[in-house]
Coordinates of N, CA and C in Angstrom, one line a residue:
X1 N 8.0 -24.5 -31.5 CA 9.2 -25.1 -30.8 C 8.7 -25.9 -29.6
X2 N 9.6 -26.6 -28.9 CA 9.2 -27.4 -27.8 C 8.9 -26.6 -26.5
X3 N 9.4 -25.4 -26.5 CA 9.2 -24.5 -25.3 C 7.8 -23.8 -25.4
X4 N 7.2 -23.7 -26.5 CA 6.0 -22.9 -26.7 C 4.9 -23.3 -25.8
X5 N 4.6 -24.6 -25.6 CA 3.5 -25.0 -24.7 C 3.7 -24.5 -23.2
X6 N 5.0 -24.5 -22.8 CA 5.3 -24.1 -21.5 C 5.2 -22.6 -21.4
X7 N 5.5 -21.9 -22.4 CA 5.4 -20.4 -22.4 C 3.9 -20.0 -22.4
X8 N 3.0 -20.8 -23.0 CA 1.6 -20.5 -22.9 C 1.0 -20.9 -21.5
X9 N 1.5 -22.0 -21.0 CA 1.0 -22.5 -19.7 C 1.4 -21.6 -18.5
X10 N 2.6 -21.0 -18.6 CA 3.1 -20.3 -17.4 C 2.2 -19.2 -17.0
X11 N 1.7 -18.2 -17.9 CA 0.8 -17.2 -17.4 C -0.5 -17.7 -16.9
X12 N -1.0 -18.8 -17.6 CA -2.3 -19.4 -17.2 C -2.2 -19.9 -15.8
X13 N -1.1 -20.7 -15.5 CA -1.0 -21.3 -14.2 C -0.8 -20.2 -13.1
X14 N 0.0 -19.2 -13.4 CA 0.2 -18.1 -12.4 C -1.1 -17.4 -12.1
X15 N -1.9 -17.1 -13.2 CA -3.2 -16.4 -13.0 C -4.1 -17.2 -12.2
X16 N -4.2 -18.5 -12.5 CA -5.1 -19.4 -11.7 C -4.7 -19.5 -10.3
X17 N -3.4 -19.6 -10.0 CA -2.9 -19.7 -8.7 C -3.2 -18.4 -7.8
X18 N -3.0 -17.3 -8.4 CA -3.3 -16.0 -7.7 C -4.8 -15.9 -7.5
X19 N -5.6 -16.2 -8.5 CA -7.0 -16.2 -8.5 C -7.6 -17.1 -7.4
X20 N -7.1 -18.3 -7.3 CA -7.6 -19.2 -6.3 C -7.1 -18.7 -4.9
X21 N -5.9 -18.2 -4.8 CA -5.4 -17.7 -3.5 C -6.3 -16.6 -3.0
X22 N -6.7 -15.7 -3.9 CA -7.5 -14.5 -3.6 C -8.9 -15.0 -3.2
X23 N -9.5 -15.9 -3.9 CA -10.8 -16.4 -3.5 C -10.8 -17.1 -2.2
X24 N -9.8 -18.0 -1.9 CA -9.8 -18.7 -0.7 C -9.6 -17.8 0.5
X25 N -8.8 -16.7 0.3 CA -8.6 -15.8 1.4 C -9.6 -14.6 1.5
X26 N -10.6 -14.7 0.6 CA -11.6 -13.7 0.5 C -10.9 -12.3 0.3
X27 N -10.0 -12.3 -0.6 CA -9.1 -11.1 -0.7 C -9.5 -10.2 -1.9
X28 N -10.7 -10.3 -2.4 CA -11.1 -9.4 -3.5 C -11.7 -8.2 -2.9
X29 N -10.9 -7.3 -2.4 CA -11.3 -6.0 -1.9 C -10.4 -5.0 -2.6
X30 N -11.0 -3.9 -3.1 CA -10.3 -2.9 -3.8 C -9.4 -2.2 -2.8
X31 N -8.1 -2.0 -3.3 CA -7.2 -1.2 -2.5 C -6.6 -0.2 -3.4
X32 N -7.4 0.8 -3.7 CA -7.0 1.9 -4.6 C -6.9 1.4 -6.1
X33 N -7.8 0.6 -6.5 CA -7.9 0.1 -7.9 C -7.2 -1.2 -8.1
X34 N -6.6 -1.7 -7.1 CA -5.9 -3.0 -7.2 C -6.4 -4.0 -6.2
X35 N -6.8 -5.2 -6.7 CA -7.3 -6.2 -5.7 C -6.1 -6.9 -5.1
X36 N -6.1 -7.0 -3.8 CA -5.0 -7.5 -3.0 C -5.4 -8.6 -2.1
X37 N -4.4 -9.3 -1.5 CA -4.7 -10.4 -0.6 C -5.1 -9.9 0.8
X38 N -4.7 -8.8 1.4 CA -5.0 -8.5 2.7 C -6.5 -8.3 2.9
X39 N -7.0 -8.6 4.1 CA -8.4 -8.3 4.4 C -8.6 -6.8 4.5
X40 N -9.7 -6.3 4.0 CA -10.1 -4.9 4.0 C -10.4 -4.4 5.4
X41 N -9.6 -3.5 5.8 CA -9.8 -2.9 7.1 C -9.8 -1.3 7.0
X42 N -11.0 -0.8 6.7 CA -11.0 0.7 6.6 C -10.7 1.4 7.9
X43 N -10.3 2.7 7.8 CA -9.9 3.4 9.0 C -10.9 3.5 10.1
X44 N -12.2 3.5 9.7 CA -13.2 3.7 10.7 C -13.5 2.4 11.5
X45 N -12.8 1.3 11.1 CA -13.0 0.0 11.7 C -11.8 -0.3 12.7
X46 N -10.9 0.5 12.8 CA -9.8 0.3 13.7 C -10.3 0.2 15.2
X47 N -10.0 -0.9 15.8 CA -10.4 -1.1 17.2 C -11.8 -1.7 17.3
X48 N -12.4 -2.1 16.2 CA -13.8 -2.6 16.1 C -13.6 -4.1 15.7
X49 N -14.4 -5.0 16.3 CA -14.3 -6.4 16.0 C -15.0 -6.6 14.6
X50 N -14.5 -7.7 13.9 CA -15.1 -8.1 12.6 C -16.6 -8.4 12.8
X51 N -17.4 -7.9 11.9 CA -18.8 -8.1 11.9 C -19.6 -7.0 12.6
X52 N -19.0 -6.2 13.4 CA -19.7 -5.1 14.1 C -19.9 -4.0 13.2
X53 N -21.0 -3.2 13.4 CA -21.3 -2.1 12.6 C -21.1 -0.8 13.4
X54 N -20.2 0.0 13.0 CA -19.9 1.3 13.8 C -21.1 2.2 13.5
X55 N -21.3 3.0 14.5 CA -22.4 4.0 14.5 C -22.2 5.0 13.3
X56 N -23.3 5.1 12.5 CA -23.2 6.0 11.3 C -22.8 5.3 10.0
X57 N -22.6 4.0 10.1 CA -22.2 3.2 9.0 C -23.2 2.0 8.8
X58 N -23.3 1.5 7.6 CA -24.2 0.4 7.3 C -23.5 -0.9 7.0
X59 N -22.3 -0.9 6.7 CA -21.5 -2.1 6.3 C -20.7 -2.5 7.5
X60 N -20.8 -3.8 7.8 CA -20.0 -4.3 9.0 C -18.5 -4.3 8.7
X61 N -17.8 -4.1 9.7 CA -16.3 -4.1 9.6 C -15.8 -5.5 9.3
X62 N -14.6 -5.6 8.8 CA -14.0 -6.9 8.4 C -14.4 -7.3 7.1
X63 N -15.4 -8.1 7.0 CA -15.8 -8.7 5.7 C -17.1 -8.0 5.2
X64 N -17.2 -6.8 5.3 CA -18.4 -6.0 4.9 C -18.5 -5.9 3.4

């Protein structure tokens, strides 16, 4: 039918849009098994600037 190409294109376009948005926002951090857009801020990094390493940890806060 005439609608079939659009029905195939819709999930592809949506997937690409979300994938590009996640990549540009550096949002590929696991949040309980789901990759989400927000920046990963673990509890031990509250009050710590991005890039700083808290005592007892090896990975920097923010984009670690």
